[in-house]
CSV table of C-alpha atoms in Angstrom, one decimal:
chain,number,residue,atom,x,y,z
Y,27,ASP,CA,0.0,0.0,0.0
Y,28,ALA,CA,1.3,3.5,-0.8
Y,29,GLY,CA,0.4,4.9,2.6
Y,30,VAL,CA,-1.5,8.1,3.3
Y,31,ILE,CA,-1.1,10.5,0.4
Y,32,GLN,CA,-1.4,14.2,0.9
Y,33,SER,CA,-1.3,16.9,-1.7
Y,34,PRO,CA,0.2,19.4,-2.3
Y,35,ARG,CA,3.4,18.9,-0.4
Y,36,HIS,CA,3.9,22.7,-0.2
Y,37,GLU,CA,1.4,25.5,-0.8
Y,38,VAL,CA,2.2,29.2,-0.8
Y,39,THR,CA,-0.7,31.6,-1.1
Y,40,GLU,CA,-1.7,35.1,-0.4
Y,41,MET,CA,-3.9,36.3,2.4
Y,42,GLY,CA,-7.6,36.1,1.5
Y,43,GLN,CA,-7.2,33.3,-1.0
Y,44,GLU,CA,-8.9,29.9,-0.7
Y,45,VAL,CA,-6.7,26.9,0.1
Y,46,THR,CA,-7.7,23.3,-0.4
Y,47,LEU,CA,-5.6,20.5,1.1
Y,48,ARG,CA,-6.2,16.9,0.0
Y,49,CYS,CA,-5.8,13.5,1.5
Y,50,LYS,CA,-6.1,9.9,0.4
Y,51,PRO,CA,-6.2,7.5,3.3
Y,52,ILE,CA,-5.0,4.0,3.3
Y,53,SER,CA,-7.5,1.7,1.6
Y,54,GLY,CA,-9.7,0.0,4.1
Y,55,HIS,CA,-9.1,2.4,7.0
Y,56,ASP,CA,-12.2,3.5,8.8
Y,57,TYR,CA,-10.9,6.7,10.5
Y,58,LEU,CA,-9.4,9.8,9.0
Y,59,PHE,CA,-7.8,12.6,11.0
Y,60,TRP,CA,-6.6,16.1,10.2
Y,61,TYR,CA,-3.9,17.6,12.5
Y,62,ARG,CA,-2.1,20.9,12.4
Y,63,GLN,CA,1.5,21.4,13.5
Y,64,THR,CA,2.8,24.8,14.6
Y,65,MET,CA,5.8,25.9,16.6
Y,66,MET,CA,3.7,27.5,19.2
Y,67,ARG,CA,1.0,24.9,19.7
Y,68,GLY,CA,2.6,21.7,18.5
Y,69,LEU,CA,0.4,19.0,16.9
Y,70,GLU,CA,-3.3,19.6,17.4
Y,71,LEU,CA,-6.3,17.6,16.2
Y,72,LEU,CA,-8.6,19.6,13.9
Y,73,ILE,CA,-11.3,17.1,13.0
Y,74,TYR,CA,-11.8,13.4,12.5
Y,75,PHE,CA,-14.1,11.2,10.5
Y,76,ASN,CA,-15.4,7.7,11.0
Y,77,ASN,CA,-16.7,6.0,7.9
Y,78,ASN,CA,-16.8,9.3,6.1
Y,79,VAL,CA,-18.9,11.0,8.8
Y,80,PRO,CA,-17.4,13.9,10.8
Y,81,ILE,CA,-17.4,12.8,14.5
Y,82,ASP,CA,-15.5,15.6,16.3
Y,83,ASP,CA,-14.7,19.0,14.8
Y,84,SER,CA,-14.1,20.8,18.0
Y,85,GLY,CA,-10.5,21.5,17.1
Y,86,MET,CA,-11.4,23.4,14.0
Y,87,PRO,CA,-10.2,26.9,14.7
Y,88,GLU,CA,-13.0,28.9,13.2
Y,89,ASP,CA,-15.6,29.0,10.5
Y,90,ARG,CA,-13.0,29.7,7.9
Y,91,PHE,CA,-12.0,26.1,8.1
Y,92,SER,CA,-14.1,23.3,6.7
Y,93,ALA,CA,-13.4,19.6,6.0
Y,94,LYS,CA,-15.2,17.0,3.9
Y,95,MET,CA,-15.0,13.4,3.2
Y,96,PRO,CA,-17.2,12.6,0.2
Y,97,ASN,CA,-16.1,9.0,0.0
Y,98,ALA,CA,-13.8,6.5,1.7
Y,99,SER,CA,-10.8,7.3,-0.4
Y,100,PHE,CA,-10.7,11.1,-0.3
Y,101,SER,CA,-10.9,14.0,2.1
Y,102,THR,CA,-10.3,17.8,1.8
Y,103,LEU,CA,-9.5,20.5,4.3
Y,104,LYS,CA,-10.4,23.9,3.1
Y,105,ILE,CA,-9.5,27.4,4.4
Y,106,GLN,CA,-11.4,30.3,3.1
Y,107,PRO,CA,-10.3,33.0,3.4
Y,108,SER,CA,-6.8,32.2,4.4
Y,109,GLU,CA,-4.8,34.3,6.9
Y,110,PRO,CA,-1.1,34.4,7.7
Y,111,ARG,CA,-1.7,32.8,11.1
Y,112,ASP,CA,-2.9,29.7,9.2
Y,113,SER,CA,0.6,29.0,8.2
Y,114,ALA,CA,1.5,25.6,9.5
Y,115,VAL,CA,2.1,22.0,8.5
Y,116,TYR,CA,-1.2,20.1,8.1
Y,117,PHE,CA,-1.2,16.3,8.5
Y,118,CYS,CA,-3.7,13.8,7.5
Y,119,ALA,CA,-3.7,10.4,9.2
Y,120,SER,CA,-5.8,7.2,8.9
Y,121,SER,CA,-6.5,4.3,11.2
Y,122,PRO,CA,-8.1,0.9,10.8
Y,123,LEU,CA,-10.9,0.0,13.1
Y,124,GLN,CA,-9.6,-3.3,14.3
Y,125,VAL,CA,-6.4,-4.4,12.6
Y,126,ALA,CA,-3.3,-3.2,14.5
Y,127,LYS,CA,-5.6,-1.5,16.9
Y,128,ASN,CA,-5.5,2.2,17.1
Y,129,ILE,CA,-2.3,2.9,15.2
Y,130,GLN,CA,-2.6,6.1,13.1
Y,131,TYR,CA,-0.6,6.3,9.9
Y,132,PHE,CA,0.4,9.7,8.8
Y,133,GLY,CA,0.9,11.3,5.5
Y,134,ALA,CA,3.9,13.5,4.7
Y,135,GLY,CA,2.0,16.6,5.5
Y,136,THR,CA,1.3,19.8,3.6
Y,137,ARG,CA,3.4,22.9,4.5
Y,138,LEU,CA,1.1,25.9,4.1
Y,139,SER,CA,2.5,29.4,3.9
Y,140,VAL,CA,0.1,32.3,3.8
Y,141,LEU,CA,1.7,35.6,2.9
O,100,ALA,CA,-8.8,16.5,29.9
O,101,GLN,CA,-5.7,14.5,29.1
O,102,THR,CA,-2.4,16.2,28.8
O,103,VAL,CA,1.1,15.0,27.7
O,104,THR,CA,4.3,16.7,28.9
O,105,GLN,CA,7.7,16.3,27.4
O,106,SER,CA,10.1,18.3,29.7
O,107,GLN,CA,13.2,18.1,27.5
O,108,PRO,CA,13.0,20.4,24.4
O,109,GLU,CA,16.4,19.3,23.1
O,110,MET,CA,18.8,16.5,23.8
O,111,SER,CA,22.0,15.4,22.2
O,112,VAL,CA,23.9,12.1,22.2
O,113,GLN,CA,27.0,10.5,20.6
O,114,GLU,CA,26.7,7.7,18.2
O,115,ALA,CA,26.5,4.2,19.8
O,116,GLU,CA,25.4,5.7,23.2
O,117,THR,CA,22.1,5.3,24.9
O,118,VAL,CA,19.7,8.1,25.5
O,119,THR,CA,16.4,8.4,27.3
O,120,LEU,CA,13.6,10.7,26.4
O,121,SER,CA,11.0,11.6,29.1
O,122,CYS,CA,7.3,11.8,28.9
O,123,THR,CA,4.6,12.2,31.6
O,124,TYR,CA,0.9,12.3,31.0
O,125,ASP,CA,-2.3,13.0,33.0
O,126,THR,CA,-5.5,11.0,32.7
O,127,SER,CA,-8.2,9.6,34.9
O,128,GLU,CA,-8.7,6.6,32.7
O,129,ASN,CA,-7.5,3.2,33.5
O,130,ASN,CA,-7.1,1.8,30.0
O,131,TYR,CA,-5.4,3.7,27.2
O,132,TYR,CA,-2.6,3.7,24.7
O,133,LEU,CA,0.7,5.5,24.6
O,134,PHE,CA,2.9,6.1,21.6
O,135,TRP,CA,6.2,7.5,20.5
O,136,TYR,CA,6.4,9.0,17.1
O,137,LYS,CA,9.5,10.1,15.3
O,138,GLN,CA,9.6,13.1,12.9
O,139,PRO,CA,12.8,13.4,11.0
O,140,PRO,CA,13.7,16.4,8.9
O,141,SER,CA,11.7,14.9,6.0
O,142,ARG,CA,8.6,15.8,8.2
O,143,GLN,CA,7.1,12.3,7.9
O,144,MET,CA,5.6,11.1,11.2
O,145,ILE,CA,6.8,7.6,11.9
O,146,LEU,CA,5.5,5.3,14.6
O,147,VAL,CA,8.4,4.1,16.8
O,148,ILE,CA,6.7,2.2,19.5
O,149,ARG,CA,3.3,1.6,21.1
O,150,GLN,CA,2.2,0.6,24.7
O,151,GLU,CA,-1.1,-0.6,25.9
O,152,ALA,CA,-1.8,0.5,29.4
O,153,TYR,CA,-3.2,-2.8,30.6
O,154,LYS,CA,0.0,-4.6,29.7
O,155,GLN,CA,2.6,-4.4,32.4
O,156,GLN,CA,5.4,-5.6,30.2
O,157,ASN,CA,7.3,-2.7,28.6
O,158,ALA,CA,7.2,-2.6,24.8
O,159,THR,CA,10.4,-3.1,22.8
O,160,GLU,CA,11.2,-2.6,19.1
O,161,ASN,CA,14.8,-3.4,18.2
O,162,ARG,CA,16.9,-0.6,19.7
O,163,PHE,CA,13.9,1.2,21.1
O,164,SER,CA,12.3,0.4,24.4
O,165,VAL,CA,10.0,2.1,26.9
O,166,ASN,CA,9.9,2.3,30.6
O,167,PHE,CA,6.1,2.5,31.4
O,168,GLN,CA,5.3,3.4,35.0
O,169,LYS,CA,1.5,3.5,35.1
O,170,ALA,CA,1.2,4.7,38.7
O,171,ALA,CA,3.6,7.5,38.1
O,172,LYS,CA,2.0,8.2,34.7
O,173,SER,CA,5.4,8.1,33.1
O,174,PHE,CA,6.4,6.8,29.6
O,175,SER,CA,10.0,7.2,28.7
O,176,LEU,CA,11.7,6.1,25.5
O,177,LYS,CA,15.2,4.6,25.6
O,178,ILE,CA,17.2,4.5,22.4
O,179,SER,CA,20.2,2.1,22.6
O,180,ASP,CA,23.2,2.2,20.3
O,181,SER,CA,22.1,5.6,18.9
O,182,GLN,CA,22.6,6.1,15.1
O,183,LEU,CA,22.9,9.2,13.0
O,184,GLY,CA,19.6,8.3,11.5
O,185,ASP,CA,17.9,8.7,14.9
O,186,THR,CA,18.3,12.4,14.6
O,187,ALA,CA,14.7,13.7,14.7
O,188,MET,CA,12.0,15.2,16.8
O,189,TYR,CA,10.3,12.7,19.0
O,190,PHE,CA,6.7,13.0,20.1
O,191,CYS,CA,5.0,11.2,23.0
O,192,ALA,CA,1.3,10.7,22.4
O,193,PHE,CA,-1.7,9.5,24.4
O,194,MET,CA,-4.9,7.9,23.1
O,195,ASN,CA,-7.9,7.1,25.2
O,196,GLN,CA,-9.6,3.7,25.3
O,197,ALA,CA,-12.2,4.7,22.7
O,198,GLY,CA,-9.2,4.8,20.4
O,199,THR,CA,-9.7,8.0,18.5
O,200,ALA,CA,-7.6,11.2,18.6
O,201,LEU,CA,-4.0,11.4,19.6
O,202,ILE,CA,-2.9,14.0,22.1
O,203,PHE,CA,0.7,14.9,21.5
O,204,GLY,CA,3.4,16.4,23.7
O,205,LYS,CA,5.4,19.3,22.4
O,206,GLY,CA,8.3,17.1,21.3
O,207,THR,CA,11.9,16.6,22.1
O,208,THR,CA,14.5,17.3,19.4
O,209,LEU,CA,17.2,14.7,19.5
O,210,SER,CA,20.6,15.2,17.8
O,211,VAL,CA,22.9,12.3,17.3
O,212,SER,CA,26.5,13.2,16.5
O,213,SER,CA,29.5,11.1,15.3
């Protein structure tokens, strides 16, 4: 399996623009997580899905952030409009329900820079 | 709410030596999972080792082992025979029994020198 695939690897945009980050989880995994990593706050959970349904979005910073999972093999994290303080590395991770219990497998992350 | 604390922002070690990274956590749960993840300069988060709280035996994975002290809520990582490739940031993480989100510590940057 190719692992969790995130795109793009790097994104540079200007303040006010819409940004869409993409994630393809490992096939057969039931859970998908979005995390954000910053120097100040470390790694924080933004939202997670179970079988394509959002379960907990309490970590989403504000209404400018939205996430969707239209099917089992694809998820997006959208920021509209983007702000400089959104600059961070965004990770997607997936996890199987039963096999290898509770281990989360991470993608390589998307480094977002908002100018 | 659960918290994870890594009190060593940076550590350094010579090749072939042993180093121990500290982690403490706070929870009121009895069953849970603990993890150490490695993040090298490539940015990829890599699982190093995993411990289930109901297992008293400390987990080991080749040169990596943990010292799990449940009563003290301590979960340290020992790296034996350190290698240059071990240079990375190491994150301790907690997961509750429901098995959903990971709660991470702030990380320890480990530098291995020759």
